[in-house]
Short mmCIF file of C-alpha atoms in Angstrom, two decimals:
data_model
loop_
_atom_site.label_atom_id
_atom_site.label_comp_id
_atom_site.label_asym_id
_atom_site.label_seq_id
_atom_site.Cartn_x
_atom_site.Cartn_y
_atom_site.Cartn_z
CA UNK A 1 0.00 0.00 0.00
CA UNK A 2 2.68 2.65 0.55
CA UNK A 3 5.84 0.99 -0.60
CA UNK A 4 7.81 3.69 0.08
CA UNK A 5 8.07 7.07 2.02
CA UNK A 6 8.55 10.69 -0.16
CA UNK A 7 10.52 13.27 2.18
CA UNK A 8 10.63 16.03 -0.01
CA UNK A 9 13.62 14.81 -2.32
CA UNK A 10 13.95 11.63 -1.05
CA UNK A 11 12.22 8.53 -1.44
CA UNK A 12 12.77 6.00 1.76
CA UNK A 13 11.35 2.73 1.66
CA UNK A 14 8.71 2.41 4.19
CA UNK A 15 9.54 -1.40 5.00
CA UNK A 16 13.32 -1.19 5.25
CA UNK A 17 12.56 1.97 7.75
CA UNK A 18 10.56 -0.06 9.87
CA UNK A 19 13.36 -2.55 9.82
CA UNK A 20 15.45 -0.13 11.57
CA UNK A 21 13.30 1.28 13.97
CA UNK A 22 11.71 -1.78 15.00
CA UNK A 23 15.65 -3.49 15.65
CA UNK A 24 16.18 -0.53 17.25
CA UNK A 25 13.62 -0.72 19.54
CA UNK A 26 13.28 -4.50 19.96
CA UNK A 27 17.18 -3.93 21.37
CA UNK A 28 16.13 -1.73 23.49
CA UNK A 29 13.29 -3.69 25.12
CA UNK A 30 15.47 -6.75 25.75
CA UNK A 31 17.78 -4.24 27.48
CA UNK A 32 15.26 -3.17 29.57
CA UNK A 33 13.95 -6.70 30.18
CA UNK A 34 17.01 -7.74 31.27
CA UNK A 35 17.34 -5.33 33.86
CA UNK A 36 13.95 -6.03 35.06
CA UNK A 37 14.79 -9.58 35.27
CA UNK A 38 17.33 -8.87 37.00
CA UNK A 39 20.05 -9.70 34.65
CA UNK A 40 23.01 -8.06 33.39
CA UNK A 41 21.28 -5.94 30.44
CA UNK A 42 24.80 -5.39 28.80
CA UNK A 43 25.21 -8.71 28.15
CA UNK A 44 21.64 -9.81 27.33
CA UNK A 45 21.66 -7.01 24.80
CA UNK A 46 24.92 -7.94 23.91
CA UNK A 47 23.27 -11.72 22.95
CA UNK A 48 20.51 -10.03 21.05
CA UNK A 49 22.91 -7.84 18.91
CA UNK A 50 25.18 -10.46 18.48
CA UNK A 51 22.19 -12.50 17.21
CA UNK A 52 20.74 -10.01 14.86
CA UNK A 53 24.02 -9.33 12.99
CA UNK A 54 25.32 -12.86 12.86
CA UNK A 55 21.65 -13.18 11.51
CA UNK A 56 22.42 -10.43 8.90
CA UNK A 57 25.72 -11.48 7.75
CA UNK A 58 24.97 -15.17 7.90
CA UNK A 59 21.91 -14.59 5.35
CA UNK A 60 24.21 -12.48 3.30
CA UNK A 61 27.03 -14.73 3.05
CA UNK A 62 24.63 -17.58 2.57
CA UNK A 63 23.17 -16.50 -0.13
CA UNK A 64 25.99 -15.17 -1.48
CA UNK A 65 27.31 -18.78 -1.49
CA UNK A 66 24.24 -20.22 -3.15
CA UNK A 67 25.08 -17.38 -6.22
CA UNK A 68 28.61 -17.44 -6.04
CA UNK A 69 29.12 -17.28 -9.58
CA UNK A 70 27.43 -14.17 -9.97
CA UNK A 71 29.50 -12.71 -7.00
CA UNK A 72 33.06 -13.90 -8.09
CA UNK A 73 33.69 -10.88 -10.02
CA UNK A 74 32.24 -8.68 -8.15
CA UNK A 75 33.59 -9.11 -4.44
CA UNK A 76 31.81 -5.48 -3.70
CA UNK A 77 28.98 -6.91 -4.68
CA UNK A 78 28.56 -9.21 -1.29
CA UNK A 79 29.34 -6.10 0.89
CA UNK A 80 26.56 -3.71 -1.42
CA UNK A 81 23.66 -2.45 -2.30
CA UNK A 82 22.63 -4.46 0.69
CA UNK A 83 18.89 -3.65 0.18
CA UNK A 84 17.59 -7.50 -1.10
CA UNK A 85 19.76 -10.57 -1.19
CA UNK A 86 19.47 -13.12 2.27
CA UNK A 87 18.73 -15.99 2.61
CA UNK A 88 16.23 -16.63 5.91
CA UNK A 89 17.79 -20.24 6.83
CA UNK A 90 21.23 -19.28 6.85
CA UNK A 91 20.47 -16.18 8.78
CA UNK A 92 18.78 -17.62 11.24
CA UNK A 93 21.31 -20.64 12.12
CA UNK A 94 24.01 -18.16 12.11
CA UNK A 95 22.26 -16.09 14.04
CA UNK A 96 21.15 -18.00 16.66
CA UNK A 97 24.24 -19.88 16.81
CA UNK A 98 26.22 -16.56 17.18
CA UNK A 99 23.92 -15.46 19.97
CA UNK A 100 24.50 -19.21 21.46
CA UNK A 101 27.93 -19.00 21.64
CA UNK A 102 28.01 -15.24 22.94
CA UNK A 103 25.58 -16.73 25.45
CA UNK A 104 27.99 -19.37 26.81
CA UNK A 105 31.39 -17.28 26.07
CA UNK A 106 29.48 -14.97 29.14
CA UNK A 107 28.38 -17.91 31.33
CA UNK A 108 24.55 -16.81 30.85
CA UNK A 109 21.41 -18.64 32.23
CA UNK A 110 20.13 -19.59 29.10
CA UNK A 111 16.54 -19.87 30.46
CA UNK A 112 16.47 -16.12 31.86
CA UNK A 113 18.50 -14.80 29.01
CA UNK A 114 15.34 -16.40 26.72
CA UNK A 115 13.29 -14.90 29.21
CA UNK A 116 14.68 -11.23 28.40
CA UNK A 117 15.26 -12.01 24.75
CA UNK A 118 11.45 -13.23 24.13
CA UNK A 119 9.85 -9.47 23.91
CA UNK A 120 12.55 -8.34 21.41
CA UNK A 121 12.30 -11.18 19.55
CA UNK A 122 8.10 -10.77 19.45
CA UNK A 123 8.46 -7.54 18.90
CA UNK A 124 10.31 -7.93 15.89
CA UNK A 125 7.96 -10.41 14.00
CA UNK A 126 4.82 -7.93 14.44
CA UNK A 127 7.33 -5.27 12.90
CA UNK A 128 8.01 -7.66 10.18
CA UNK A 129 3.90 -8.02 9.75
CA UNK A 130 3.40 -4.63 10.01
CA UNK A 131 5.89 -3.99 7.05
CA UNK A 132 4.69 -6.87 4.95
CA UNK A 133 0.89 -5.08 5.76
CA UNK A 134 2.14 -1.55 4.58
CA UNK A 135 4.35 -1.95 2.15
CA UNK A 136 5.10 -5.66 1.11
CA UNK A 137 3.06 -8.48 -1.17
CA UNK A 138 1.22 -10.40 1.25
CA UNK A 139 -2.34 -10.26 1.20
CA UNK A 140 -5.53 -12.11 2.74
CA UNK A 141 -8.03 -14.17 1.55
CA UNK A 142 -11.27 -13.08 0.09
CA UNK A 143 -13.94 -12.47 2.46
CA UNK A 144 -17.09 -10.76 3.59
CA UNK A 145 -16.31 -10.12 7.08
CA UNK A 146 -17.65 -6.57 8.00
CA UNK A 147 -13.69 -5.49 9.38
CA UNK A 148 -12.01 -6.45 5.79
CA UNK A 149 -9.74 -4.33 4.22
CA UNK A 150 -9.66 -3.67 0.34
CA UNK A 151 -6.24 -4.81 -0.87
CA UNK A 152 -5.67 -5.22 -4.55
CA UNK A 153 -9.55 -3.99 -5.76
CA UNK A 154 -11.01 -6.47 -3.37
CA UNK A 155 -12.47 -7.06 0.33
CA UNK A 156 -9.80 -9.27 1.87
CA UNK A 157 -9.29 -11.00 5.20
CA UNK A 158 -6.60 -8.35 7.21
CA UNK A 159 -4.28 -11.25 7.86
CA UNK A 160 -0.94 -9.12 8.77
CA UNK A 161 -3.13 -7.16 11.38
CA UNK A 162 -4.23 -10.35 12.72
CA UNK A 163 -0.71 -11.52 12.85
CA UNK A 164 -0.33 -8.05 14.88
CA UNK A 165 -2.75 -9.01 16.86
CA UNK A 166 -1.47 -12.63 17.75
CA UNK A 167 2.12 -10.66 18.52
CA UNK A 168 0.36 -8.27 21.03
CA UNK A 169 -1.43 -11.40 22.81
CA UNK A 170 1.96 -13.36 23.00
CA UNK A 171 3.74 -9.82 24.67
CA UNK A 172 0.84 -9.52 26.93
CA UNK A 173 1.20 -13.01 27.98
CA UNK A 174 5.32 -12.63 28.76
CA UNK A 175 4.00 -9.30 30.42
CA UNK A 176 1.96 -11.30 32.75
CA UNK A 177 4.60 -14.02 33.48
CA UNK A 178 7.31 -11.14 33.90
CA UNK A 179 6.67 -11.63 37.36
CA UNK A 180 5.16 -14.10 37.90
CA UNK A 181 6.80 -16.33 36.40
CA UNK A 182 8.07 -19.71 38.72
CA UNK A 183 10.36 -20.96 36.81
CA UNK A 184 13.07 -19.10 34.43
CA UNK A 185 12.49 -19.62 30.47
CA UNK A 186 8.62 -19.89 31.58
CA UNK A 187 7.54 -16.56 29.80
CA UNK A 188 9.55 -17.49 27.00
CA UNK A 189 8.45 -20.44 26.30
CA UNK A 190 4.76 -19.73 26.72
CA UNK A 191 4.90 -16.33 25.00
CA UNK A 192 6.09 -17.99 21.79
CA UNK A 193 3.62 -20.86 22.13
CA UNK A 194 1.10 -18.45 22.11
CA UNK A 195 2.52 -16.87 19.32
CA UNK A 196 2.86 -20.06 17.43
CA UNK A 197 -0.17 -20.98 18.26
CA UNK A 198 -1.73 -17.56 16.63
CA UNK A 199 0.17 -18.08 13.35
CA UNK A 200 -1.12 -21.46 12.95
CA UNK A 201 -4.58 -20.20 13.35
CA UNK A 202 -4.51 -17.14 11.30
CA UNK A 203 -2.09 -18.46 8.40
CA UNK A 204 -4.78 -19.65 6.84
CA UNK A 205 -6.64 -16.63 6.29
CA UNK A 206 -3.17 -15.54 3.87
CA UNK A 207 -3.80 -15.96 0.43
CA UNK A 208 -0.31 -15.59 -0.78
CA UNK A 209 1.18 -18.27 2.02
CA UNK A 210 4.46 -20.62 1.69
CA UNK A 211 3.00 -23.80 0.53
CA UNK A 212 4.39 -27.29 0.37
CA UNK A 213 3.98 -29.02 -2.73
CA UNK A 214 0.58 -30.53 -1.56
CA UNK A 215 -0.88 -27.22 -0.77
CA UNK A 216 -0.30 -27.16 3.03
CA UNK A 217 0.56 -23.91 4.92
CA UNK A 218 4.28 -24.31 5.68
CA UNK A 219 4.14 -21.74 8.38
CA UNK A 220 1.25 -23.25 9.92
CA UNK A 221 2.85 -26.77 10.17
CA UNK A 222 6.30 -25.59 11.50
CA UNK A 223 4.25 -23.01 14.26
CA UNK A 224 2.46 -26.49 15.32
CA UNK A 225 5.47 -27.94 16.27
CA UNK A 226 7.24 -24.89 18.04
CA UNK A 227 3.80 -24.59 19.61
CA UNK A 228 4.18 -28.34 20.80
CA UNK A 229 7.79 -28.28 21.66
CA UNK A 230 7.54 -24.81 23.89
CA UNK A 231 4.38 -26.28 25.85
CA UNK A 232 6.10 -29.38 26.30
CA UNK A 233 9.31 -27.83 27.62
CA UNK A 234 7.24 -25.10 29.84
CA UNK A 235 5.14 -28.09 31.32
CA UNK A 236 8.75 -30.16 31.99
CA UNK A 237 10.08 -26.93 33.56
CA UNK A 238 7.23 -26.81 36.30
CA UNK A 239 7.18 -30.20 36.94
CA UNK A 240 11.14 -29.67 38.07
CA UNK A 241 10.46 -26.55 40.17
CA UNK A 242 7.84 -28.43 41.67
CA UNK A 243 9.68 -31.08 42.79
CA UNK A 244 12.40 -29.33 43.62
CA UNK A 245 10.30 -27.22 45.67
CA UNK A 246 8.87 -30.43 47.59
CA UNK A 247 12.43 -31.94 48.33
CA UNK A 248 13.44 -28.92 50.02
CA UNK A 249 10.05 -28.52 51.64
CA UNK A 250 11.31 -32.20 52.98
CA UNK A 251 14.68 -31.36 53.66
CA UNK A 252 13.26 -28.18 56.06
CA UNK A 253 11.13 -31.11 58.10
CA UNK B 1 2.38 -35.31 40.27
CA UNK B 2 1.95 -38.60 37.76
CA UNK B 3 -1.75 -37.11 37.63
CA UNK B 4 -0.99 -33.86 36.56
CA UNK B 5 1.68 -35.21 33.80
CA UNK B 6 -0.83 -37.38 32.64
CA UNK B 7 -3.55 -34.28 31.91
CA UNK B 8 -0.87 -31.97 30.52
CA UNK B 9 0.44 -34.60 28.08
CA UNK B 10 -3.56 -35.49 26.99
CA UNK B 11 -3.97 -31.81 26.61
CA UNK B 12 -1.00 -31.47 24.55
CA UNK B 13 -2.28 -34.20 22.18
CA UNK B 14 -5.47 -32.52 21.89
CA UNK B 15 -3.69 -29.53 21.09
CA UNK B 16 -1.02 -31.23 18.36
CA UNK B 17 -4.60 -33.17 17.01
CA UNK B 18 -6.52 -29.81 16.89
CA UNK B 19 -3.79 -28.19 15.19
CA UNK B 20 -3.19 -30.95 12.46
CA UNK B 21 -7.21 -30.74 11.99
CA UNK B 22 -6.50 -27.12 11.19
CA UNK B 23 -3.83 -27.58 8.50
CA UNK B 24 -5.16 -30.41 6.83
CA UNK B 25 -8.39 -27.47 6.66
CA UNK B 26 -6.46 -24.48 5.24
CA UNK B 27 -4.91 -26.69 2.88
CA UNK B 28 -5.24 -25.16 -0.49
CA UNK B 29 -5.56 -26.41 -4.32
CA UNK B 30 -2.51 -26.09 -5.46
CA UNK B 31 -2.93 -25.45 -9.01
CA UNK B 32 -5.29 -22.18 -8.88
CA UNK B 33 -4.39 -19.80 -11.04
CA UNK B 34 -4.98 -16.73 -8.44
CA UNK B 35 -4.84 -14.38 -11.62
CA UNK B 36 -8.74 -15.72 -12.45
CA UNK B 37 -9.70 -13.32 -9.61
CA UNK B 38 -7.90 -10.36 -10.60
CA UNK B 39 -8.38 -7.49 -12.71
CA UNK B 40 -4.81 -6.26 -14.41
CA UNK B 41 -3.16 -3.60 -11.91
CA UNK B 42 0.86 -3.20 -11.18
CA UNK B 43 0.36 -4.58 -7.89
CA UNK B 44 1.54 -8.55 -6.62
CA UNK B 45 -0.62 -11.28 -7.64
CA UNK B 46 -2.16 -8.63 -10.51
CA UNK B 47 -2.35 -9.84 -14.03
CA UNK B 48 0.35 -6.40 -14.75
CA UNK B 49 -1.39 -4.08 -17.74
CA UNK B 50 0.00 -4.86 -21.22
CA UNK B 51 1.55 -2.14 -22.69
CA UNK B 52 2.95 -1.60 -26.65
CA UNK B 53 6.46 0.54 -26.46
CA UNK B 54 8.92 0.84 -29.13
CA UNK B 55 12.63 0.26 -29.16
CA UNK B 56 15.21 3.33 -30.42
CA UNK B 57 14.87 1.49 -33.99
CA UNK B 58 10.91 1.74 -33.85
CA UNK B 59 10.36 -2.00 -33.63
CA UNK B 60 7.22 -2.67 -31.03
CA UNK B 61 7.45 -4.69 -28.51
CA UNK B 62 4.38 -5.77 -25.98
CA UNK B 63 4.15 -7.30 -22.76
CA UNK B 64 1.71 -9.81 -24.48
CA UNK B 65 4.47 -11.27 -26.86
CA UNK B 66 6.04 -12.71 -24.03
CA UNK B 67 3.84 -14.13 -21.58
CA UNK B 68 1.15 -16.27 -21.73
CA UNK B 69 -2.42 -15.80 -20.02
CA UNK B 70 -4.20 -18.66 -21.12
CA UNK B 71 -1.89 -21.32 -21.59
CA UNK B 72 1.52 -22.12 -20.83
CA UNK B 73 3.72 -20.86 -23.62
CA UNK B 74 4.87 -17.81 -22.19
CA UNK B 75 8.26 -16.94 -20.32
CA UNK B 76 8.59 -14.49 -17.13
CA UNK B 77 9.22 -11.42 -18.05
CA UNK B 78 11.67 -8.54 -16.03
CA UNK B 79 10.59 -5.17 -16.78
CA UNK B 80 13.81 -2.54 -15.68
CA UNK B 81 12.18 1.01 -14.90
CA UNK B 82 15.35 3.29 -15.49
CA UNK B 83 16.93 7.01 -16.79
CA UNK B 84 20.35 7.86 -17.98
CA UNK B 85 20.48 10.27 -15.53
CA UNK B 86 19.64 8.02 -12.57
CA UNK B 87 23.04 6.71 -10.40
CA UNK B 88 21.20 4.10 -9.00
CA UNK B 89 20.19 2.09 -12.69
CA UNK B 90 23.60 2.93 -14.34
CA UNK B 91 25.46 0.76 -11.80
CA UNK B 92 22.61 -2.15 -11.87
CA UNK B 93 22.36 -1.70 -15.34
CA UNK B 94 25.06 -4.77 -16.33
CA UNK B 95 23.93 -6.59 -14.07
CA UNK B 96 20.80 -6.81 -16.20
CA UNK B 97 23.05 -7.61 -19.07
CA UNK B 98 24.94 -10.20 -17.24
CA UNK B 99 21.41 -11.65 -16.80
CA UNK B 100 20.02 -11.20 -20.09
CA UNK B 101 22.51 -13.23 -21.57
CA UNK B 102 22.55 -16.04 -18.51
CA UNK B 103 18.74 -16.30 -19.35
CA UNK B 104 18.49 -15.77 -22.75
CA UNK B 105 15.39 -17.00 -24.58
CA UNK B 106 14.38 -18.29 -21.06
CA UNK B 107 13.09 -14.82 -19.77
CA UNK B 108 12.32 -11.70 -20.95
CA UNK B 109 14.36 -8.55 -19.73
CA UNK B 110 12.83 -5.18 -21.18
CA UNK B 111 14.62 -1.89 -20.02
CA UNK B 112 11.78 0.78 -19.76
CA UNK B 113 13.32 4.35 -20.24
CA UNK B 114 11.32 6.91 -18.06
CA UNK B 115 10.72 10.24 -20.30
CA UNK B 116 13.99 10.42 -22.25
CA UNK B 117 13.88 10.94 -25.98
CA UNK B 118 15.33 7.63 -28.09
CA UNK B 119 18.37 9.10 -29.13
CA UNK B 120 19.19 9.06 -25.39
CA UNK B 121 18.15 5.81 -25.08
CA UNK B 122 20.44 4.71 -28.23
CA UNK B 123 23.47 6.34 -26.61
CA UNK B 124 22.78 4.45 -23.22
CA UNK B 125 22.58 1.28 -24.89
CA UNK B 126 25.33 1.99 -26.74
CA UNK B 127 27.77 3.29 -24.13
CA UNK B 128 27.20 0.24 -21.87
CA UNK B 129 26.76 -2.39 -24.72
CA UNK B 130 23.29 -3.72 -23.93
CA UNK B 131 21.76 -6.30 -25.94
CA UNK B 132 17.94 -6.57 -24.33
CA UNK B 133 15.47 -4.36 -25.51
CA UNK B 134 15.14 -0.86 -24.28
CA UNK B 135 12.01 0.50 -24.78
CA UNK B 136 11.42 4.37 -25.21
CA UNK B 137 8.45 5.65 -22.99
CA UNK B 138 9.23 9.74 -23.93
CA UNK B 139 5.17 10.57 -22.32
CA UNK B 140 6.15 8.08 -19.32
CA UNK B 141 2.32 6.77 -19.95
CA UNK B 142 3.62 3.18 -19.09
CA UNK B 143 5.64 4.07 -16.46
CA UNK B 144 2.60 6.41 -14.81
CA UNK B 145 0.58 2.77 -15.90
CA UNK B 146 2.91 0.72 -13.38
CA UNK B 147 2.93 3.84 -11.23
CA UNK B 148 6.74 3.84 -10.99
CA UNK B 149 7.73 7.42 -8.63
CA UNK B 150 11.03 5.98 -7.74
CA UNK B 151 13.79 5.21 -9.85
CA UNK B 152 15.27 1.99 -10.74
CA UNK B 153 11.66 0.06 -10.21
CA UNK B 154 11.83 -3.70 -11.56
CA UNK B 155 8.61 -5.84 -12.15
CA UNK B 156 8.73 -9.51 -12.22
CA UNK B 157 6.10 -11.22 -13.55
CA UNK B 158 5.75 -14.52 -14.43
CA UNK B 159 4.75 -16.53 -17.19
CA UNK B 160 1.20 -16.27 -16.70
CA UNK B 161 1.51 -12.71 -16.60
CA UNK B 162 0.86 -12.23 -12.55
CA UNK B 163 3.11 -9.69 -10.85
CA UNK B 164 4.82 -11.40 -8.57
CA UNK B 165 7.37 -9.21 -7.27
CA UNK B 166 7.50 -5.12 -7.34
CA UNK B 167 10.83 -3.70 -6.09
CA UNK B 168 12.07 -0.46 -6.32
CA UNK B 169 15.90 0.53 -5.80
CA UNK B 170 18.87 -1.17 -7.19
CA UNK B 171 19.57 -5.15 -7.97
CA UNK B 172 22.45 -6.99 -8.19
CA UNK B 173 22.81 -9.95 -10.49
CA UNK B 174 22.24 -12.86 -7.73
CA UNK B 175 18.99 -11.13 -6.54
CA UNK B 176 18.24 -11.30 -10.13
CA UNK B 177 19.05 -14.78 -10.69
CA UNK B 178 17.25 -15.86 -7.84
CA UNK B 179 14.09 -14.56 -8.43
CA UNK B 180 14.30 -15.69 -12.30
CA UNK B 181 14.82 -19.33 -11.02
CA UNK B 182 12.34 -19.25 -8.56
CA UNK B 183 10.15 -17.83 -11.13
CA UNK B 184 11.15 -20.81 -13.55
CA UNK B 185 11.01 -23.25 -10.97
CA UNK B 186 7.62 -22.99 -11.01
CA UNK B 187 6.80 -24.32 -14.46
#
């Protein structure tokens, strides 16, 4: 809808803006997490920017790999334009691997660190939704609903706004378990289960979604099982504080 | 505590049962042509408005003798917004070259001047030795038709003539490549 931004002379695309601003400010809510969590914000940020620009440079490099003969005589061509050209999988192993290793290299609890990381990380994907609703190609399915939006000459469902939506749930529900939370890596975990658990559901109200070659929703099948795997792990988690709670209840008798 | 693991693993079955229920619902035909539905705009998923320009040498060209809408003859087509006066598309510009001739008679890359007169466009082809059409578009009526404000603008569209991608600002030669094999990857 507005791919890109005039400012008098200059043109700014609206979604690589967002990009910005929203890393900007995702960093800065882990930060503050952190220290709310009462962990060292320094080096939680330091995970999350670690993260992000192993992220960055891993998709670059990846995909430079996978086109290598179109970079090989043009080295400059790797380092820019940097505007298009990654490749999500290798950015994201990279990335989280980088952030991994940062992690350990600074003796962090991994479960509280994921605890801080989790809003900055949500935040992120509903900036990455909001982009793709202002100025990218996704669009919703036909539908009648009285709330649909006309995209493309026709009434479609709003699916990045519901993917907004599903973000804003998941924050409110780390919110919530912020303090409250009884075990570390609980509000992580949960959070992106709810999360997952929203993409799954609302996935299929994209028209233009990643499908498999038998039509399924790729997104919808991989949220299942991060949906599965976080509920699993958040259910193992309480079942340890509770018994650990109970053996020193024990040990005090 | 055996109790309470035994509800929160039925629950999560429920949940992983539910949740397959709900893919194998939103599954979707995978042969629609999503075009059917849409009326011909320079937006994604848009059948993209055919146009007739002509090169320097006055030979037409049209978006129609390339791809295909009703049957599967056709070949995706790059359309390369650009002006001699604009930084940006002289350094992408051999990249599009380097492409052209990577993909030849596999894809169609058409450079669409914006406003210039054809002697310009002769001398731009010229000076960087360009062997894909340029197109002169002196009234910019096709480039107002795409509603291209920013220069370089390239539209991919794809064999069926759907615009599949719009992006706006420069390329470089694997971008290009990867989109073009995605598009032919998909037959």
């Amino acid at each position: 809808m507005y791919p890109v931004i005039n400012l008098g002379p200059f043109v700014l695309p609206t979604a690589g803006l967002l990009y910005i601003l929203g890393a900007w400010f995702s960093l800065s809510w882990v930060e503050k997490a952190a220290k709310q969590l009462g962990l060292n914000p320094e080096r939680v940020y330091g995970v999350a920017v670690t993260a992000l620009v192993g992220g960055l440079i891993g998709a670059r490099l990846t995909f430079a790999a996978i086109y290598w003969q179109a970079f090989q005589h043009n080295l400059l061509g790797i380092i820019w334009p940097l505007n298009t050209g990654y490749n999500l999988w290798g950015g994201l192993v990279i990335g989280v691997a980088a952030g991994f290793f940062y992690g350990r290299y600074h003796q962090l609890h991994p479960a509280s660190t994921l605890d801080a990381l989790a809003p900055g990380l949500i935040f992120g994907l509903i900036v990455v939704s909001l982009a793709d609703f202002l100025a990218g190609p996704g669009f919703g399915t036909l539908t009648r609903v009285p709330w649909a939006i006309t995209q493309y000459s026709m009434r479609r469902h709003p699916v990045q706004v519901y993917e907004i939506l599903v973000g804003l749930a998941a924050l409110f529900v780390w919110w919530r378990l912020r303090d409250q939370r009884t075990v570390a890596g609980q509000a992580f975990l949960m959070s992106v289960s709810v999360y997952s658990g929203g993409r799954l559901l609302v996935d299929a109200f994209r028209d233009n979604a990643w499908l498999s070659g038998g039509g399924y929703h790729i997104l919808q099948i991989i949220s299942l099982a991060v949906m599965i795997v976080c509920l699993y792990l958040a259910a193992r988690l309480g079942e340890t504080a509770v018994q650990r709670r109970q053996d020193s209840h024990q040990e005090n008798h | 505590m055996t109790r309470l693991r035994f509800e929160r693993m039925i629950l999560l079955a429920a949940l992983t049962a539910l949740g397959i229920v709900w893919i194998l619902f939103s599954r979707e035909e995978v042969s629609r042509s999503r075009a059917v539905v849409l009326t011909e705009a320079p937006i994604v998923g848009h059948l993209a408005p055919d146009f007739t320009l002509a090169t320097p040498l006055g030979e037409e060209v049209s978006l129609t003798d390339f791809v295909d809408r009703d049957g599967d003859s056709g070949q995706p087509v790059v359309l390369n917004y650009w002006a001699s006066w604009c930084g940006p598309c002289r350094m992408e510009t051999p990249e599009f070259q380097n492409t052209s001739l990577k993909f030849k008679n596999r894809v169609a890359i058409l450079g669409i001047n914006q406003g210039e007169s054809a002697q310009k466009v002769t001398e731009f082809g010229i000076s960087y030795g360009l062997t894909y059409p340029l197109l002169v578009d002196e009234d910019s009526a096709v480039n107002q038709k795409y509603g291209v404000n920013s220069l370089p603008t390239t539209i991919f569209i794809d064999r069926k003539g759907v615009v599949r991608e719009v992006f706006v600002g420069i390329l470089n030669q694997a971008v290009l490549e990867d989109r073009l094999n995605r598009l032919l990857e998909e037959g």
